[in-house]
PDB file of C-alpha atoms in Angstrom:
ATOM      1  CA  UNK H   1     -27.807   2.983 -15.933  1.00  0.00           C
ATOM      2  CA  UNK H   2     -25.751   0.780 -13.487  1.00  0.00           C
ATOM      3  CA  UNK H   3     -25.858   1.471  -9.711  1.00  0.00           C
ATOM      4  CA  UNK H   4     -22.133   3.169  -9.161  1.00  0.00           C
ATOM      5  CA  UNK H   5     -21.738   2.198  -5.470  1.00  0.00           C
ATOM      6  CA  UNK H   6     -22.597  -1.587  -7.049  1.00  0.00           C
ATOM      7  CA  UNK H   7     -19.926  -1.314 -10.199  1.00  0.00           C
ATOM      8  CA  UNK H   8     -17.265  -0.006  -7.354  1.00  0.00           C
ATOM      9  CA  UNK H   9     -17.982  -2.482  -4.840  1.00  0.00           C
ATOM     10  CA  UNK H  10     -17.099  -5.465  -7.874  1.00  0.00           C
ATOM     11  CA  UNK H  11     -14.208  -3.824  -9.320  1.00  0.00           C
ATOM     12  CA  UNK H  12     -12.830  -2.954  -5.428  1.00  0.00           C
ATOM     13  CA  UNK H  13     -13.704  -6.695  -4.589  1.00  0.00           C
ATOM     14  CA  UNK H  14      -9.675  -7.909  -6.225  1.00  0.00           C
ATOM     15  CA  UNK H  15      -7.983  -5.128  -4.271  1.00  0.00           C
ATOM     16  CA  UNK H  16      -6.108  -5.763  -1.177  1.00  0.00           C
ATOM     17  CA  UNK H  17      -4.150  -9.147  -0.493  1.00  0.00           C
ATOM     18  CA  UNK H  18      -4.057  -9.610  -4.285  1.00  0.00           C
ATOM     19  CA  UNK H  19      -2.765  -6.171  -4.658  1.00  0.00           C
ATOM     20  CA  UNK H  20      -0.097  -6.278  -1.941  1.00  0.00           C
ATOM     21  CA  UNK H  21       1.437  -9.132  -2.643  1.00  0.00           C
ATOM     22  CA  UNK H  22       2.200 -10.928  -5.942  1.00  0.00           C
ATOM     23  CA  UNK H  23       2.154 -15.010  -6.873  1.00  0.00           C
ATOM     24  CA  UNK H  24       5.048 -17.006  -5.892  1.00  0.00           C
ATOM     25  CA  UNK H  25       8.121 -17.180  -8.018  1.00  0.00           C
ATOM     26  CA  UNK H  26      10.270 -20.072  -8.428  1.00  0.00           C
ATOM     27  CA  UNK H  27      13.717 -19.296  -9.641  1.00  0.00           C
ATOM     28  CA  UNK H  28      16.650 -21.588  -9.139  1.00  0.00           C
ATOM     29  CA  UNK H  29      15.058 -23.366  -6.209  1.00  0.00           C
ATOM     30  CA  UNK H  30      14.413 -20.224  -4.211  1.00  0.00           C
ATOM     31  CA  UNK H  31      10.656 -18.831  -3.748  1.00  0.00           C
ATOM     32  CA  UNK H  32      10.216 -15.274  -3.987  1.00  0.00           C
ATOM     33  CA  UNK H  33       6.722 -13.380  -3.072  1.00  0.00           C
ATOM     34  CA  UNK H  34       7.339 -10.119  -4.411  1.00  0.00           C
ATOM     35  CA  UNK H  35       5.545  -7.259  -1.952  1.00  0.00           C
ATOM     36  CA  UNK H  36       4.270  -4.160  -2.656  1.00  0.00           C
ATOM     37  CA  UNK H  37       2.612  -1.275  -0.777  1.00  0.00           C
ATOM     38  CA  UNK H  38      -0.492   0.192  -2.152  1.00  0.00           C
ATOM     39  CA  UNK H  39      -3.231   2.748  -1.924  1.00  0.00           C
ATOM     40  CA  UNK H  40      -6.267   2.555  -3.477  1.00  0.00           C
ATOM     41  CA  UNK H  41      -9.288   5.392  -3.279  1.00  0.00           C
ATOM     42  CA  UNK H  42     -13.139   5.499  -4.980  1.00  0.00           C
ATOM     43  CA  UNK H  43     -15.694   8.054  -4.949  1.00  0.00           C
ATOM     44  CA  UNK H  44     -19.130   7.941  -6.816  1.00  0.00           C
ATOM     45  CA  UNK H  45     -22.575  10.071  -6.510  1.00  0.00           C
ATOM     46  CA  UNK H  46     -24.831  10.870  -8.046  1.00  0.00           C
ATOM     47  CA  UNK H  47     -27.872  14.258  -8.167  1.00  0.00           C
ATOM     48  CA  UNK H  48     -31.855  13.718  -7.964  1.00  0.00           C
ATOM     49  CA  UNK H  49     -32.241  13.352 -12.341  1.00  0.00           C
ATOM     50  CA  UNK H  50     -30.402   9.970 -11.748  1.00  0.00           C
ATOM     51  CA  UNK H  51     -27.141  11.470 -13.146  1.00  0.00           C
ATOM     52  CA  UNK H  52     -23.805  10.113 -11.598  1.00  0.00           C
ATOM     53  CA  UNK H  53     -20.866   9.695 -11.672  1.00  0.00           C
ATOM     54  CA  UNK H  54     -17.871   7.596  -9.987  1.00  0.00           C
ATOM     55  CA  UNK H  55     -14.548   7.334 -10.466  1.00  0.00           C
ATOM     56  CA  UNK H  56     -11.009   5.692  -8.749  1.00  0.00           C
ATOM     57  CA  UNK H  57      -7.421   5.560  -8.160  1.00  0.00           C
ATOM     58  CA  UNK H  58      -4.398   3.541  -6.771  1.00  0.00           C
ATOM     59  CA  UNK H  59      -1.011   3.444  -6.118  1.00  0.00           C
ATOM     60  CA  UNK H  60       1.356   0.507  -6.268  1.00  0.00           C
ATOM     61  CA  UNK H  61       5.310   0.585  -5.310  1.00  0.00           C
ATOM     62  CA  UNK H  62       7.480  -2.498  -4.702  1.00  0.00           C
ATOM     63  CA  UNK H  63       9.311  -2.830  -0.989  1.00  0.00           C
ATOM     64  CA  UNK H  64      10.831  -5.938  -1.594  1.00  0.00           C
ATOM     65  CA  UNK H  65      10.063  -9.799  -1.284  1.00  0.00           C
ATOM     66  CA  UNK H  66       9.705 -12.802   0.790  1.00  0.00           C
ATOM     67  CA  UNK H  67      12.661 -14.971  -0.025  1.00  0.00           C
ATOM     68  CA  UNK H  68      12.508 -18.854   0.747  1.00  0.00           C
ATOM     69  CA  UNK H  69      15.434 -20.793   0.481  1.00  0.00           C
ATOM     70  CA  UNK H  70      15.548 -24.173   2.097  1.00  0.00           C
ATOM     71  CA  UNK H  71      13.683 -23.621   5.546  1.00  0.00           C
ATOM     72  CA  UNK H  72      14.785 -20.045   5.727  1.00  0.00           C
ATOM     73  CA  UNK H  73      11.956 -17.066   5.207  1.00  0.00           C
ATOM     74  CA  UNK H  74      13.399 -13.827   4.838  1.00  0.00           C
ATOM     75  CA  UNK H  75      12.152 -10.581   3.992  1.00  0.00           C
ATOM     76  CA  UNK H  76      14.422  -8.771   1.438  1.00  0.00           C
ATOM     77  CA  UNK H  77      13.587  -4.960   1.153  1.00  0.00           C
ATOM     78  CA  UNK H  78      13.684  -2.887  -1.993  1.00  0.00           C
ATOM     79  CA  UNK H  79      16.077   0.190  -0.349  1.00  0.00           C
ATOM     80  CA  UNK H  80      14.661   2.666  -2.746  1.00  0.00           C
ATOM     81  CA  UNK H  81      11.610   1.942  -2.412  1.00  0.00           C
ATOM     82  CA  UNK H  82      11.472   1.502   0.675  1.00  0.00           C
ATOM     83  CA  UNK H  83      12.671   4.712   1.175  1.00  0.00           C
ATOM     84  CA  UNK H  84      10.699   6.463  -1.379  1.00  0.00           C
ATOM     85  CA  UNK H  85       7.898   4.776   1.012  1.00  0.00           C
ATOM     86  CA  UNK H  86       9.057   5.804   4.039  1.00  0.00           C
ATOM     87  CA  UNK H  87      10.323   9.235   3.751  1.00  0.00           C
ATOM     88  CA  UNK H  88       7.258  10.637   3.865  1.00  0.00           C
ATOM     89  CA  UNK H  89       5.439   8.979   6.566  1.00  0.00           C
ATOM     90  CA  UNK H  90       8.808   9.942   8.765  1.00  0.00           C
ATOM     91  CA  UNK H  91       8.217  13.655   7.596  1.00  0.00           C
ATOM     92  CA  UNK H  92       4.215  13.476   8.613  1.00  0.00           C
ATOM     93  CA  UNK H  93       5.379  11.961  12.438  1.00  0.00           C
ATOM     94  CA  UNK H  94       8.563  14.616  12.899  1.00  0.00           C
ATOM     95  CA  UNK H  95       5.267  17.164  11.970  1.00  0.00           C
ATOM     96  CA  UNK H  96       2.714  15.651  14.664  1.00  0.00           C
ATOM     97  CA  UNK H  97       5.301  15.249  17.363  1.00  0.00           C
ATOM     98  CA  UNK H  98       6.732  18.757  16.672  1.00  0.00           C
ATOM     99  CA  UNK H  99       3.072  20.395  17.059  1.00  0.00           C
ATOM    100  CA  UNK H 100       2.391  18.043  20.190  1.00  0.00           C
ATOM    101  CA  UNK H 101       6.146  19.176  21.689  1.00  0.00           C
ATOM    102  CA  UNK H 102       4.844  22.563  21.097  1.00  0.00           C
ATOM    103  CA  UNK H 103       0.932  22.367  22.662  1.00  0.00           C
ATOM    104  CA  UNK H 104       2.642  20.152  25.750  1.00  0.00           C
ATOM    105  CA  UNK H 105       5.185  23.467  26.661  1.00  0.00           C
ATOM    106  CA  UNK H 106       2.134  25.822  26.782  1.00  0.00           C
TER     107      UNK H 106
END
C-alpha cells in the first residue's frame, strides 16, 4: 500500500501558481493571463493495522485577467466573480469587527 502523506505531497506538488493563474493567451495582439482564486484542502491517516485513508478538495473561480496591450498591463476583474469572491470575506470582517466593537465597550 502507498504511503498517503507521499501520494498527497505529488499530486499537491502542481497546485498553487499553476492553479491561480492560467497560460498566456494571445488574441488579436493583446495578451491575456486569465486569474483565478482558489482553495485547495487534503487530509489522510491512517490506524495501527496499516489501514488509511486520504482524501482532497479544491475550489477554483475566475476574478479576471491580466491584459497586455502594447506596453500597458492592466488587471481586468471578473465583477461577478469578484463579487461572488468577495462578499463573503466582507461578511466574515463586518463579524470580527462587530464582536471586537462589542468586547472594546465592556
Amino acid at each position: 500500500m502507498p504511503n498517503i502523506a507521499l501520494e498527497l505531497g505529488r499530486l499537491s506538488a502542481n497546485i498553487g501558481v499553476n492553479s491561480a493563474y492560467g497560460e498566456q493567451q494571445d488574441v488579436d495582439g493583446v495578451r491575456i493571463v486569465p486569474v483565478a482564486a482558489t482553495w485547495t484542502g487534503f487530509g489522510g491517516g491512517s490506524d495501527e493495522s496499516g489501514n488509511g485513508g486520504g482524501g482532497g478538495g479544491g475550489f477554483s473561480a475566475p476574478i479576471g485577467a491580466y491584459v497586455r496591450r502594447g506596453d500597458t498591463l492592466t488587471f481586468e476583474p471578473n465583477i461577478v466573480s469578484l463579487l461572488a469572491v468577495g462578499i463573503p470575506f466582507i461578511w466574515v470582517t463586518g463579524r470580527v469587527l462587530a464582536r471586537i466593537i462589542r468586547v472594546l465597550k465592556k
